[in-house]
Amino acid sequence: MGHDEYQRHDAKILTPSFIVLLALTLIGFFLIGVRFVKGIGAVTNMSDGYPWGIWITYDVATGTATDSSVALLLAIRVYPIGATARDLYRIRLIASAASLRRRAKRGG
C-alpha cells in the first residue's frame, strides 16, 4: 500500500477521552480570551492587595521540578555507572526538599 491509496478510517473519533480533552481545550481558550479582554487579574486573581494569586503555586512547582531535575542530571553524571535507580530517586527527593525549603525561606 503506497501513500497515494485511500484508506477508510472506521474508528470512532468522538471517544470519551477526546471529549474530555476537547472540553479542557475549550475551557483554556475561553480563559485566554478572558485574560486578553479583562486583564490578568481576572484570570489569576492577582491585584495590588493580593499580588500572589496562583503565581506562587506555579513558581514553586516549576522551580522545584527544575531544581530537582538538574540535581538528578548531575547525580547521574557524577555517580558511577552501577548506581541503582533507588539511589538516584533518593538524591532527587532530597534535592526537591532542599529546593522547596530554600524557596520558602526567601519568600517565593
mmCIF file of N, CA, C and O in Angstrom:
data_model
loop_
_atom_site.group_PDB
_atom_site.id
_atom_site.type_symbol
_atom_site.label_atom_id
_atom_site.label_comp_id
_atom_site.label_asym_id
_atom_site.label_seq_id
_atom_site.Cartn_x
_atom_site.Cartn_y
_atom_site.Cartn_z
ATOM 1 N N MET A 1 0.853 -1.171 0.000
ATOM 2 C CA MET A 1 0.000 0.000 0.000
ATOM 3 C C MET A 1 0.898 1.233 0.000
ATOM 4 O O MET A 1 1.725 1.417 0.873
ATOM 5 N N GLY A 2 0.734 2.090 -0.980
ATOM 6 C CA GLY A 2 1.527 3.308 -1.087
ATOM 7 C C GLY A 2 0.833 4.482 -0.423
ATOM 8 O O GLY A 2 -0.248 4.363 0.164
ATOM 9 N N HIS A 3 1.441 5.621 -0.553
ATOM 10 C CA HIS A 3 0.870 6.830 0.051
ATOM 11 C C HIS A 3 -0.279 7.394 -0.765
ATOM 12 O O HIS A 3 -1.051 8.205 -0.284
ATOM 13 N N ASP A 4 -0.396 6.997 -2.004
ATOM 14 C CA ASP A 4 -1.439 7.552 -2.874
ATOM 15 C C ASP A 4 -2.777 6.852 -2.719
ATOM 16 O O ASP A 4 -3.785 7.332 -3.220
ATOM 17 N N GLU A 5 -2.791 5.723 -2.037
ATOM 18 C CA GLU A 5 -4.035 4.974 -1.901
ATOM 19 C C GLU A 5 -4.881 5.537 -0.765
ATOM 20 O O GLU A 5 -4.385 6.002 0.245
ATOM 21 N N TYR A 6 -6.185 5.448 -0.950
ATOM 22 C CA TYR A 6 -7.142 5.926 0.052
ATOM 23 C C TYR A 6 -7.450 4.796 1.015
ATOM 24 O O TYR A 6 -7.686 3.665 0.605
ATOM 25 N N GLN A 7 -7.439 5.093 2.305
ATOM 26 C CA GLN A 7 -7.781 4.087 3.305
ATOM 27 C C GLN A 7 -8.842 4.667 4.220
ATOM 28 O O GLN A 7 -8.681 5.752 4.770
ATOM 29 N N ARG A 8 -9.925 3.961 4.384
ATOM 30 C CA ARG A 8 -11.036 4.437 5.192
ATOM 31 C C ARG A 8 -10.733 4.237 6.679
ATOM 32 O O ARG A 8 -10.243 3.205 7.104
ATOM 33 N N HIS A 9 -11.045 5.258 7.488
ATOM 34 C CA HIS A 9 -10.854 5.212 8.934
ATOM 35 C C HIS A 9 -12.204 4.882 9.573
ATOM 36 O O HIS A 9 -13.115 5.704 9.592
ATOM 37 N N ASP A 10 -12.336 3.672 10.086
ATOM 38 C CA ASP A 10 -13.626 3.220 10.607
ATOM 39 C C ASP A 10 -13.801 3.436 12.103
ATOM 40 O O ASP A 10 -14.877 3.247 12.640
ATOM 41 N N ALA A 11 -12.759 3.841 12.813
ATOM 42 C CA ALA A 11 -12.856 4.019 14.263
ATOM 43 C C ALA A 11 -13.629 5.298 14.594
ATOM 44 O O ALA A 11 -13.661 6.246 13.809
ATOM 45 N N LYS A 12 -14.233 5.308 15.770
ATOM 46 C CA LYS A 12 -14.954 6.498 16.218
ATOM 47 C C LYS A 12 -13.962 7.600 16.553
ATOM 48 O O LYS A 12 -12.906 7.355 17.119
ATOM 49 N N ILE A 13 -14.323 8.814 16.199
ATOM 50 C CA ILE A 13 -13.469 9.953 16.540
ATOM 51 C C ILE A 13 -13.878 10.533 17.892
ATOM 52 O O ILE A 13 -13.030 10.919 18.689
ATOM 53 N N LEU A 14 -15.168 10.589 18.148
ATOM 54 C CA LEU A 14 -15.654 11.179 19.397
ATOM 55 C C LEU A 14 -15.660 10.140 20.521
ATOM 56 O O LEU A 14 -16.701 9.682 20.966
ATOM 57 N N THR A 15 -14.469 9.807 20.997
ATOM 58 C CA THR A 15 -14.346 8.897 22.130
ATOM 59 C C THR A 15 -14.461 9.701 23.429
ATOM 60 O O THR A 15 -14.342 10.932 23.411
ATOM 61 N N PRO A 16 -14.696 9.051 24.552
ATOM 62 C CA PRO A 16 -14.796 9.795 25.820
ATOM 63 C C PRO A 16 -13.539 10.608 26.140
ATOM 64 O O PRO A 16 -13.624 11.744 26.609
ATOM 65 N N SER A 17 -12.358 10.060 25.896
ATOM 66 C CA SER A 17 -11.143 10.815 26.184
ATOM 67 C C SER A 17 -10.997 12.019 25.263
ATOM 68 O O SER A 17 -10.536 13.085 25.679
ATOM 69 N N PHE A 18 -11.411 11.885 23.999
ATOM 70 C CA PHE A 18 -11.370 13.012 23.075
ATOM 71 C C PHE A 18 -12.297 14.122 23.552
ATOM 72 O O PHE A 18 -11.949 15.306 23.502
ATOM 73 N N ILE A 19 -13.471 13.769 24.038
ATOM 74 C CA ILE A 19 -14.436 14.766 24.503
ATOM 75 C C ILE A 19 -13.902 15.488 25.736
ATOM 76 O O ILE A 19 -14.031 16.709 25.858
ATOM 77 N N VAL A 20 -13.264 14.756 26.655
ATOM 78 C CA VAL A 20 -12.682 15.387 27.851
ATOM 79 C C VAL A 20 -11.579 16.359 27.446
ATOM 80 O O VAL A 20 -11.528 17.499 27.924
ATOM 81 N N LEU A 21 -10.681 15.927 26.566
ATOM 82 C CA LEU A 21 -9.592 16.808 26.124
ATOM 83 C C LEU A 21 -10.123 18.002 25.336
ATOM 84 O O LEU A 21 -9.595 19.115 25.452
ATOM 85 N N LEU A 22 -11.165 17.797 24.554
ATOM 86 C CA LEU A 22 -11.777 18.901 23.821
ATOM 87 C C LEU A 22 -12.387 19.915 24.790
ATOM 88 O O LEU A 22 -12.240 21.135 24.612
ATOM 89 N N ALA A 23 -13.047 19.424 25.834
ATOM 90 C CA ALA A 23 -13.621 20.328 26.839
ATOM 91 C C ALA A 23 -12.530 21.126 27.542
ATOM 92 O O ALA A 23 -12.672 22.341 27.736
ATOM 93 N N LEU A 24 -11.429 20.478 27.915
ATOM 94 C CA LEU A 24 -10.320 21.191 28.556
ATOM 95 C C LEU A 24 -9.704 22.235 27.624
ATOM 96 O O LEU A 24 -9.363 23.345 28.053
ATOM 97 N N THR A 25 -9.602 21.901 26.349
ATOM 98 C CA THR A 25 -9.075 22.849 25.378
ATOM 99 C C THR A 25 -9.993 24.053 25.236
ATOM 100 O O THR A 25 -9.534 25.204 25.204
ATOM 101 N N LEU A 26 -11.298 23.813 25.166
ATOM 102 C CA LEU A 26 -12.249 24.924 25.043
ATOM 103 C C LEU A 26 -12.248 25.806 26.284
ATOM 104 O O LEU A 26 -12.333 27.036 26.179
ATOM 105 N N ILE A 27 -12.125 25.205 27.462
ATOM 106 C CA ILE A 27 -12.022 25.992 28.700
ATOM 107 C C ILE A 27 -10.762 26.847 28.659
ATOM 108 O O ILE A 27 -10.771 28.029 29.029
ATOM 109 N N GLY A 28 -9.657 26.270 28.204
ATOM 110 C CA GLY A 28 -8.411 27.019 28.087
ATOM 111 C C GLY A 28 -8.531 28.192 27.128
ATOM 112 O O GLY A 28 -8.071 29.302 27.422
ATOM 113 N N PHE A 29 -9.149 27.952 25.971
ATOM 114 C CA PHE A 29 -9.350 29.050 25.015
ATOM 115 C C PHE A 29 -10.231 30.143 25.605
ATOM 116 O O PHE A 29 -9.993 31.330 25.396
ATOM 117 N N PHE A 30 -11.257 29.744 26.350
ATOM 118 C CA PHE A 30 -12.124 30.725 26.986
ATOM 119 C C PHE A 30 -11.340 31.578 27.987
ATOM 120 O O PHE A 30 -11.458 32.809 28.009
ATOM 121 N N LEU A 31 -10.512 30.931 28.817
ATOM 122 C CA LEU A 31 -9.731 31.668 29.807
ATOM 123 C C LEU A 31 -8.688 32.575 29.151
ATOM 124 O O LEU A 31 -8.401 33.664 29.656
ATOM 125 N N ILE A 32 -8.134 32.145 28.032
ATOM 126 C CA ILE A 32 -7.211 33.010 27.294
ATOM 127 C C ILE A 32 -7.955 34.247 26.801
ATOM 128 O O ILE A 32 -7.452 35.372 26.893
ATOM 129 N N GLY A 33 -9.173 34.054 26.302
ATOM 130 C CA GLY A 33 -9.979 35.190 25.862
ATOM 131 C C GLY A 33 -10.300 36.137 27.005
ATOM 132 O O GLY A 33 -10.198 37.360 26.862
ATOM 133 N N VAL A 34 -10.686 35.592 28.149
ATOM 134 C CA VAL A 34 -10.980 36.423 29.321
ATOM 135 C C VAL A 34 -9.735 37.186 29.751
ATOM 136 O O VAL A 34 -9.795 38.375 30.081
ATOM 137 N N ARG A 35 -8.586 36.538 29.701
ATOM 138 C CA ARG A 35 -7.335 37.187 30.086
ATOM 139 C C ARG A 35 -7.018 38.366 29.191
ATOM 140 O O ARG A 35 -6.608 39.418 29.639
ATOM 141 N N PHE A 36 -7.240 38.222 27.890
ATOM 142 C CA PHE A 36 -6.936 39.316 26.974
ATOM 143 C C PHE A 36 -7.970 40.437 27.043
ATOM 144 O O PHE A 36 -7.639 41.596 26.822
ATOM 145 N N VAL A 37 -9.212 40.112 27.352
ATOM 146 C CA VAL A 37 -10.256 41.139 27.413
ATOM 147 C C VAL A 37 -10.234 41.880 28.747
ATOM 148 O O VAL A 37 -10.248 43.112 28.785
ATOM 149 N N LYS A 38 -10.173 41.141 29.852
ATOM 150 C CA LYS A 38 -10.290 41.750 31.177
ATOM 151 C C LYS A 38 -8.970 41.940 31.901
ATOM 152 O O LYS A 38 -8.928 42.549 32.954
ATOM 153 N N GLY A 39 -7.884 41.375 31.393
ATOM 154 C CA GLY A 39 -6.587 41.523 32.049
ATOM 155 C C GLY A 39 -6.240 40.301 32.872
ATOM 156 O O GLY A 39 -7.060 39.422 33.120
ATOM 157 N N ILE A 40 -5.001 40.275 33.333
ATOM 158 C CA ILE A 40 -4.504 39.091 34.036
ATOM 159 C C ILE A 40 -5.147 38.926 35.418
ATOM 160 O O ILE A 40 -5.250 37.824 35.941
ATOM 161 N N GLY A 41 -5.625 40.006 36.007
ATOM 162 C CA GLY A 41 -6.241 39.926 37.326
ATOM 163 C C GLY A 41 -7.510 39.096 37.343
ATOM 164 O O GLY A 41 -7.827 38.448 38.338
ATOM 165 N N ALA A 42 -8.247 39.106 36.237
ATOM 166 C CA ALA A 42 -9.485 38.339 36.174
ATOM 167 C C ALA A 42 -9.226 36.830 36.128
ATOM 168 O O ALA A 42 -10.059 36.044 36.562
ATOM 169 N N VAL A 43 -8.080 36.444 35.627
ATOM 170 C CA VAL A 43 -7.777 35.023 35.485
ATOM 171 C C VAL A 43 -6.980 34.490 36.669
ATOM 172 O O VAL A 43 -7.223 33.396 37.162
ATOM 173 N N THR A 44 -6.016 35.269 37.162
ATOM 174 C CA THR A 44 -5.113 34.781 38.207
ATOM 175 C C THR A 44 -5.478 35.251 39.599
ATOM 176 O O THR A 44 -4.861 34.821 40.562
ATOM 177 N N ASN A 45 -6.426 36.169 39.717
ATOM 178 C CA ASN A 45 -6.839 36.740 40.993
ATOM 179 C C ASN A 45 -5.726 37.578 41.621
ATOM 180 O O ASN A 45 -5.645 37.724 42.825
ATOM 181 N N MET A 46 -4.818 38.104 40.801
ATOM 182 C CA MET A 46 -3.777 38.992 41.307
ATOM 183 C C MET A 46 -4.286 40.423 41.331
ATOM 184 O O MET A 46 -5.046 40.838 40.463
ATOM 185 N N SER A 47 -3.872 41.164 42.333
ATOM 186 C CA SER A 47 -4.219 42.576 42.424
ATOM 187 C C SER A 47 -3.147 43.254 43.277
ATOM 188 O O SER A 47 -2.212 42.611 43.734
ATOM 189 N N ASP A 48 -3.297 44.551 43.512
ATOM 190 C CA ASP A 48 -2.339 45.237 44.362
ATOM 191 C C ASP A 48 -2.451 44.771 45.810
ATOM 192 O O ASP A 48 -1.463 44.731 46.542
ATOM 193 N N GLY A 49 -3.654 44.403 46.246
ATOM 194 C CA GLY A 49 -3.849 43.942 47.623
ATOM 195 C C GLY A 49 -3.430 42.497 47.825
ATOM 196 O O GLY A 49 -2.923 42.128 48.868
ATOM 197 N N TYR A 50 -3.670 41.642 46.833
ATOM 198 C CA TYR A 50 -3.322 40.221 46.889
ATOM 199 C C TYR A 50 -2.509 39.870 45.648
ATOM 200 O O TYR A 50 -3.031 39.310 44.682
ATOM 201 N N PRO A 51 -1.224 40.180 45.645
ATOM 202 C CA PRO A 51 -0.446 40.050 44.417
ATOM 203 C C PRO A 51 -0.046 38.627 44.042
ATOM 204 O O PRO A 51 0.391 38.403 42.937
ATOM 205 N N TRP A 52 -0.173 37.670 44.950
ATOM 206 C CA TRP A 52 0.354 36.352 44.631
ATOM 207 C C TRP A 52 -0.588 35.535 43.773
ATOM 208 O O TRP A 52 -0.175 34.935 42.805
ATOM 209 N N GLY A 53 -1.864 35.487 44.111
ATOM 210 C CA GLY A 53 -2.800 34.692 43.316
ATOM 211 C C GLY A 53 -2.323 33.264 43.154
ATOM 212 O O GLY A 53 -1.857 32.624 44.086
ATOM 213 N N ILE A 54 -2.430 32.753 41.931
ATOM 214 C CA ILE A 54 -1.964 31.389 41.670
ATOM 215 C C ILE A 54 -0.495 31.361 41.262
ATOM 216 O O ILE A 54 0.075 30.291 41.067
ATOM 217 N N TRP A 55 0.147 32.511 41.135
ATOM 218 C CA TRP A 55 1.529 32.559 40.669
ATOM 219 C C TRP A 55 2.477 31.821 41.607
ATOM 220 O O TRP A 55 3.388 31.132 41.163
ATOM 221 N N ILE A 56 2.280 31.941 42.916
ATOM 222 C CA ILE A 56 3.201 31.322 43.859
ATOM 223 C C ILE A 56 3.163 29.802 43.724
ATOM 224 O O ILE A 56 4.206 29.143 43.797
ATOM 225 N N THR A 57 2.004 29.233 43.478
ATOM 226 C CA THR A 57 1.904 27.786 43.283
ATOM 227 C C THR A 57 2.661 27.363 42.039
ATOM 228 O O THR A 57 3.424 26.398 42.055
ATOM 229 N N TYR A 58 2.466 28.087 40.961
ATOM 230 C CA TYR A 58 3.158 27.783 39.709
ATOM 231 C C TYR A 58 4.675 27.927 39.885
ATOM 232 O O TYR A 58 5.443 27.085 39.430
ATOM 233 N N ASP A 59 5.087 28.973 40.545
ATOM 234 C CA ASP A 59 6.509 29.238 40.730
ATOM 235 C C ASP A 59 7.182 28.136 41.546
ATOM 236 O O ASP A 59 8.253 27.648 41.193
ATOM 237 N N VAL A 60 6.564 27.738 42.642
ATOM 238 C CA VAL A 60 7.147 26.697 43.492
ATOM 239 C C VAL A 60 7.171 25.359 42.758
ATOM 240 O O VAL A 60 8.175 24.637 42.803
ATOM 241 N N ALA A 61 6.100 25.037 42.054
ATOM 242 C CA ALA A 61 6.043 23.742 41.360
ATOM 243 C C ALA A 61 7.085 23.657 40.249
ATOM 244 O O ALA A 61 7.813 22.664 40.144
ATOM 245 N N THR A 62 7.191 24.687 39.434
ATOM 246 C CA THR A 62 8.158 24.640 38.340
ATOM 247 C C THR A 62 9.582 24.773 38.859
ATOM 248 O O THR A 62 10.487 24.130 38.332
ATOM 249 N N GLY A 63 9.791 25.593 39.866
ATOM 250 C CA GLY A 63 11.132 25.737 40.423
ATOM 251 C C GLY A 63 11.626 24.452 41.047
ATOM 252 O O GLY A 63 12.782 24.062 40.865
ATOM 253 N N THR A 64 10.767 23.772 41.775
ATOM 254 C CA THR A 64 11.147 22.513 42.406
ATOM 255 C C THR A 64 11.441 21.458 41.348
ATOM 256 O O THR A 64 12.428 20.720 41.450
ATOM 257 N N ALA A 65 10.603 21.397 40.330
ATOM 258 C CA ALA A 65 10.833 20.414 39.267
ATOM 259 C C ALA A 65 12.148 20.692 38.542
ATOM 260 O O ALA A 65 12.922 19.768 38.264
ATOM 261 N N THR A 66 12.423 21.950 38.266
ATOM 262 C CA THR A 66 13.661 22.295 37.573
ATOM 263 C C THR A 66 14.872 22.005 38.443
ATOM 264 O O THR A 66 15.846 21.406 37.978
ATOM 265 N N ASP A 67 14.833 22.439 39.699
ATOM 266 C CA ASP A 67 15.970 22.227 40.595
ATOM 267 C C ASP A 67 16.255 20.743 40.799
ATOM 268 O O ASP A 67 17.406 20.310 40.771
ATOM 269 N N SER A 68 15.208 19.962 40.992
ATOM 270 C CA SER A 68 15.427 18.540 41.233
ATOM 271 C C SER A 68 15.892 17.828 39.971
ATOM 272 O O SER A 68 16.685 16.886 40.045
ATOM 273 N N SER A 69 15.433 18.278 38.819
ATOM 274 C CA SER A 69 15.882 17.658 37.574
ATOM 275 C C SER A 69 17.359 17.938 37.329
ATOM 276 O O SER A 69 18.099 17.058 36.887
ATOM 277 N N VAL A 70 17.788 19.157 37.611
ATOM 278 C CA VAL A 70 19.212 19.482 37.464
ATOM 279 C C VAL A 70 20.037 18.649 38.430
ATOM 280 O O VAL A 70 21.085 18.109 38.060
ATOM 281 N N ALA A 71 19.565 18.517 39.655
ATOM 282 C CA ALA A 71 20.292 17.708 40.631
ATOM 283 C C ALA A 71 20.346 16.251 40.185
ATOM 284 O O ALA A 71 21.382 15.582 40.340
ATOM 285 N N LEU A 72 19.270 15.744 39.609
ATOM 286 C CA LEU A 72 19.262 14.361 39.134
ATOM 287 C C LEU A 72 20.236 14.179 37.979
ATOM 288 O O LEU A 72 20.977 13.192 37.928
ATOM 289 N N LEU A 73 20.251 15.128 37.058
ATOM 290 C CA LEU A 73 21.190 15.024 35.944
ATOM 291 C C LEU A 73 22.630 15.065 36.428
ATOM 292 O O LEU A 73 23.482 14.311 35.939
ATOM 293 N N LEU A 74 22.923 15.933 37.384
ATOM 294 C CA LEU A 74 24.276 15.986 37.928
ATOM 295 C C LEU A 74 24.629 14.694 38.653
ATOM 296 O O LEU A 74 25.754 14.197 38.559
ATOM 297 N N ALA A 75 23.669 14.140 39.376
ATOM 298 C CA ALA A 75 23.920 12.896 40.102
ATOM 299 C C ALA A 75 24.186 11.751 39.127
ATOM 300 O O ALA A 75 25.067 10.915 39.366
ATOM 301 N N ILE A 76 23.449 11.706 38.032
ATOM 302 C CA ILE A 76 23.664 10.656 37.043
ATOM 303 C C ILE A 76 25.050 10.807 36.415
ATOM 304 O O ILE A 76 25.744 9.837 36.170
ATOM 305 N N ARG A 77 25.451 12.047 36.180
ATOM 306 C CA ARG A 77 26.750 12.303 35.554
ATOM 307 C C ARG A 77 27.908 11.968 36.515
ATOM 308 O O ARG A 77 28.919 11.435 36.092
ATOM 309 N N VAL A 78 27.747 12.280 37.783
ATOM 310 C CA VAL A 78 28.830 12.092 38.748
ATOM 311 C C VAL A 78 28.840 10.670 39.299
ATOM 312 O O VAL A 78 29.902 10.101 39.542
ATOM 313 N N TYR A 79 27.652 10.088 39.514
ATOM 314 C CA TYR A 79 27.545 8.762 40.117
ATOM 315 C C TYR A 79 28.174 7.706 39.217
ATOM 316 O O TYR A 79 28.154 7.838 37.997
ATOM 317 N N PRO A 80 28.670 6.617 39.813
ATOM 318 C CA PRO A 80 29.197 5.544 38.970
ATOM 319 C C PRO A 80 28.084 4.878 38.159
ATOM 320 O O PRO A 80 26.905 4.974 38.500
ATOM 321 N N ILE A 81 28.465 4.202 37.111
ATOM 322 C CA ILE A 81 27.503 3.574 36.208
ATOM 323 C C ILE A 81 26.644 2.540 36.931
ATOM 324 O O ILE A 81 25.491 2.338 36.603
ATOM 325 N N GLY A 82 27.156 1.895 37.955
ATOM 326 C CA GLY A 82 26.432 0.837 38.646
ATOM 327 C C GLY A 82 25.401 1.333 39.646
ATOM 328 O O GLY A 82 24.850 0.543 40.393
ATOM 329 N N ALA A 83 25.132 2.617 39.698
ATOM 330 C CA ALA A 83 24.157 3.143 40.661
ATOM 331 C C ALA A 83 22.769 2.618 40.328
ATOM 332 O O ALA A 83 22.392 2.514 39.167
ATOM 333 N N THR A 84 22.015 2.306 41.353
ATOM 334 C CA THR A 84 20.661 1.814 41.124
ATOM 335 C C THR A 84 19.701 2.985 41.010
ATOM 336 O O THR A 84 20.012 4.116 41.397
ATOM 337 N N ALA A 85 18.536 2.716 40.474
ATOM 338 C CA ALA A 85 17.520 3.751 40.333
ATOM 339 C C ALA A 85 17.081 4.271 41.698
ATOM 340 O O ALA A 85 16.769 5.452 41.845
ATOM 341 N N ARG A 86 17.091 3.407 42.693
ATOM 342 C CA ARG A 86 16.678 3.819 44.034
ATOM 343 C C ARG A 86 17.614 4.903 44.583
ATOM 344 O O ARG A 86 17.177 5.852 45.220
ATOM 345 N N ASP A 87 18.911 4.756 44.336
ATOM 346 C CA ASP A 87 19.874 5.764 44.786
ATOM 347 C C ASP A 87 19.596 7.109 44.119
ATOM 348 O O ASP A 87 19.654 8.156 44.755
ATOM 349 N N LEU A 88 19.308 7.071 42.824
ATOM 350 C CA LEU A 88 19.063 8.315 42.096
ATOM 351 C C LEU A 88 17.752 8.963 42.528
ATOM 352 O O LEU A 88 17.659 10.186 42.612
ATOM 353 N N TYR A 89 16.723 8.163 42.812
ATOM 354 C CA TYR A 89 15.461 8.724 43.296
ATOM 355 C C TYR A 89 15.646 9.389 44.656
ATOM 356 O O TYR A 89 15.063 10.424 44.938
ATOM 357 N N ARG A 90 16.469 8.785 45.499
ATOM 358 C CA ARG A 90 16.727 9.344 46.818
ATOM 359 C C ARG A 90 17.395 10.709 46.689
ATOM 360 O O ARG A 90 17.037 11.670 47.363
ATOM 361 N N ILE A 91 18.360 10.820 45.790
ATOM 362 C CA ILE A 91 19.035 12.102 45.571
ATOM 363 C C ILE A 91 18.052 13.145 45.054
ATOM 364 O O ILE A 91 18.053 14.291 45.494
ATOM 365 N N ARG A 92 17.192 12.745 44.143
ATOM 366 C CA ARG A 92 16.225 13.696 43.592
ATOM 367 C C ARG A 92 15.235 14.153 44.662
ATOM 368 O O ARG A 92 14.863 15.324 44.707
ATOM 369 N N LEU A 93 14.815 13.258 45.511
ATOM 370 C CA LEU A 93 13.891 13.623 46.583
ATOM 371 C C LEU A 93 14.536 14.616 47.543
ATOM 372 O O LEU A 93 13.922 15.607 47.944
ATOM 373 N N ILE A 94 15.777 14.376 47.902
ATOM 374 C CA ILE A 94 16.493 15.291 48.794
ATOM 375 C C ILE A 94 16.663 16.658 48.126
ATOM 376 O O ILE A 94 16.477 17.698 48.752
ATOM 377 N N ALA A 95 16.993 16.666 46.839
ATOM 378 C CA ALA A 95 17.160 17.928 46.118
ATOM 379 C C ALA A 95 15.843 18.693 46.044
ATOM 380 O O ALA A 95 15.813 19.919 46.188
ATOM 381 N N SER A 96 14.739 17.982 45.843
ATOM 382 C CA SER A 96 13.431 18.639 45.796
ATOM 383 C C SER A 96 13.087 19.267 47.143
ATOM 384 O O SER A 96 12.603 20.396 47.205
ATOM 385 N N ALA A 97 13.330 18.540 48.210
ATOM 386 C CA ALA A 97 13.030 19.065 49.546
ATOM 387 C C ALA A 97 13.901 20.277 49.854
ATOM 388 O O ALA A 97 13.423 21.279 50.399
ATOM 389 N N ALA A 98 15.170 20.219 49.485
ATOM 390 C CA ALA A 98 16.068 21.345 49.727
ATOM 391 C C ALA A 98 15.646 22.561 48.914
ATOM 392 O O ALA A 98 15.681 23.693 49.397
ATOM 393 N N SER A 99 15.214 22.338 47.684
ATOM 394 C CA SER A 99 14.774 23.429 46.831
ATOM 395 C C SER A 99 13.513 24.083 47.399
ATOM 396 O O SER A 99 13.398 25.310 47.430
ATOM 397 N N LEU A 100 12.578 23.266 47.855
ATOM 398 C CA LEU A 100 11.347 23.806 48.431
ATOM 399 C C LEU A 100 11.646 24.616 49.684
ATOM 400 O O LEU A 100 11.082 25.690 49.891
ATOM 401 N N ARG A 101 12.553 24.118 50.515
ATOM 402 C CA ARG A 101 12.892 24.813 51.740
ATOM 403 C C ARG A 101 13.576 26.151 51.433
ATOM 404 O O ARG A 101 13.293 27.156 52.049
ATOM 405 N N ARG A 102 14.464 26.136 50.449
ATOM 406 C CA ARG A 102 15.169 27.348 50.066
ATOM 407 C C ARG A 102 14.190 28.392 49.531
ATOM 408 O O ARG A 102 14.249 29.563 49.863
ATOM 409 N N ARG A 103 13.247 27.957 48.711
ATOM 410 C CA ARG A 103 12.257 28.881 48.154
ATOM 411 C C ARG A 103 11.336 29.422 49.238
ATOM 412 O O ARG A 103 10.936 30.582 49.207
ATOM 413 N N ALA A 104 10.998 28.582 50.211
ATOM 414 C CA ALA A 104 10.119 29.035 51.292
ATOM 415 C C ALA A 104 10.817 30.087 52.149
ATOM 416 O O ALA A 104 10.198 31.054 52.623
ATOM 417 N N LYS A 105 12.117 29.924 52.366
ATOM 418 C CA LYS A 105 12.863 30.882 53.184
ATOM 419 C C LYS A 105 12.966 32.250 52.537
ATOM 420 O O LYS A 105 12.897 33.263 53.197
ATOM 421 N N ARG A 106 13.130 32.273 51.210
ATOM 422 C CA ARG A 106 13.291 33.559 50.539
ATOM 423 C C ARG A 106 11.952 34.164 50.120
ATOM 424 O O ARG A 106 11.916 35.241 49.542
ATOM 425 N N GLY A 107 10.854 33.464 50.395
ATOM 426 C CA GLY A 107 9.541 34.041 50.161
ATOM 427 C C GLY A 107 9.048 33.889 48.735
ATOM 428 O O GLY A 107 8.283 34.687 48.246
ATOM 429 N N GLY A 108 9.421 32.819 48.059
ATOM 430 C CA GLY A 108 8.883 32.644 46.734
ATOM 431 C C GLY A 108 9.881 32.112 45.822
ATOM 432 O O GLY A 108 9.844 31.814 44.732
#
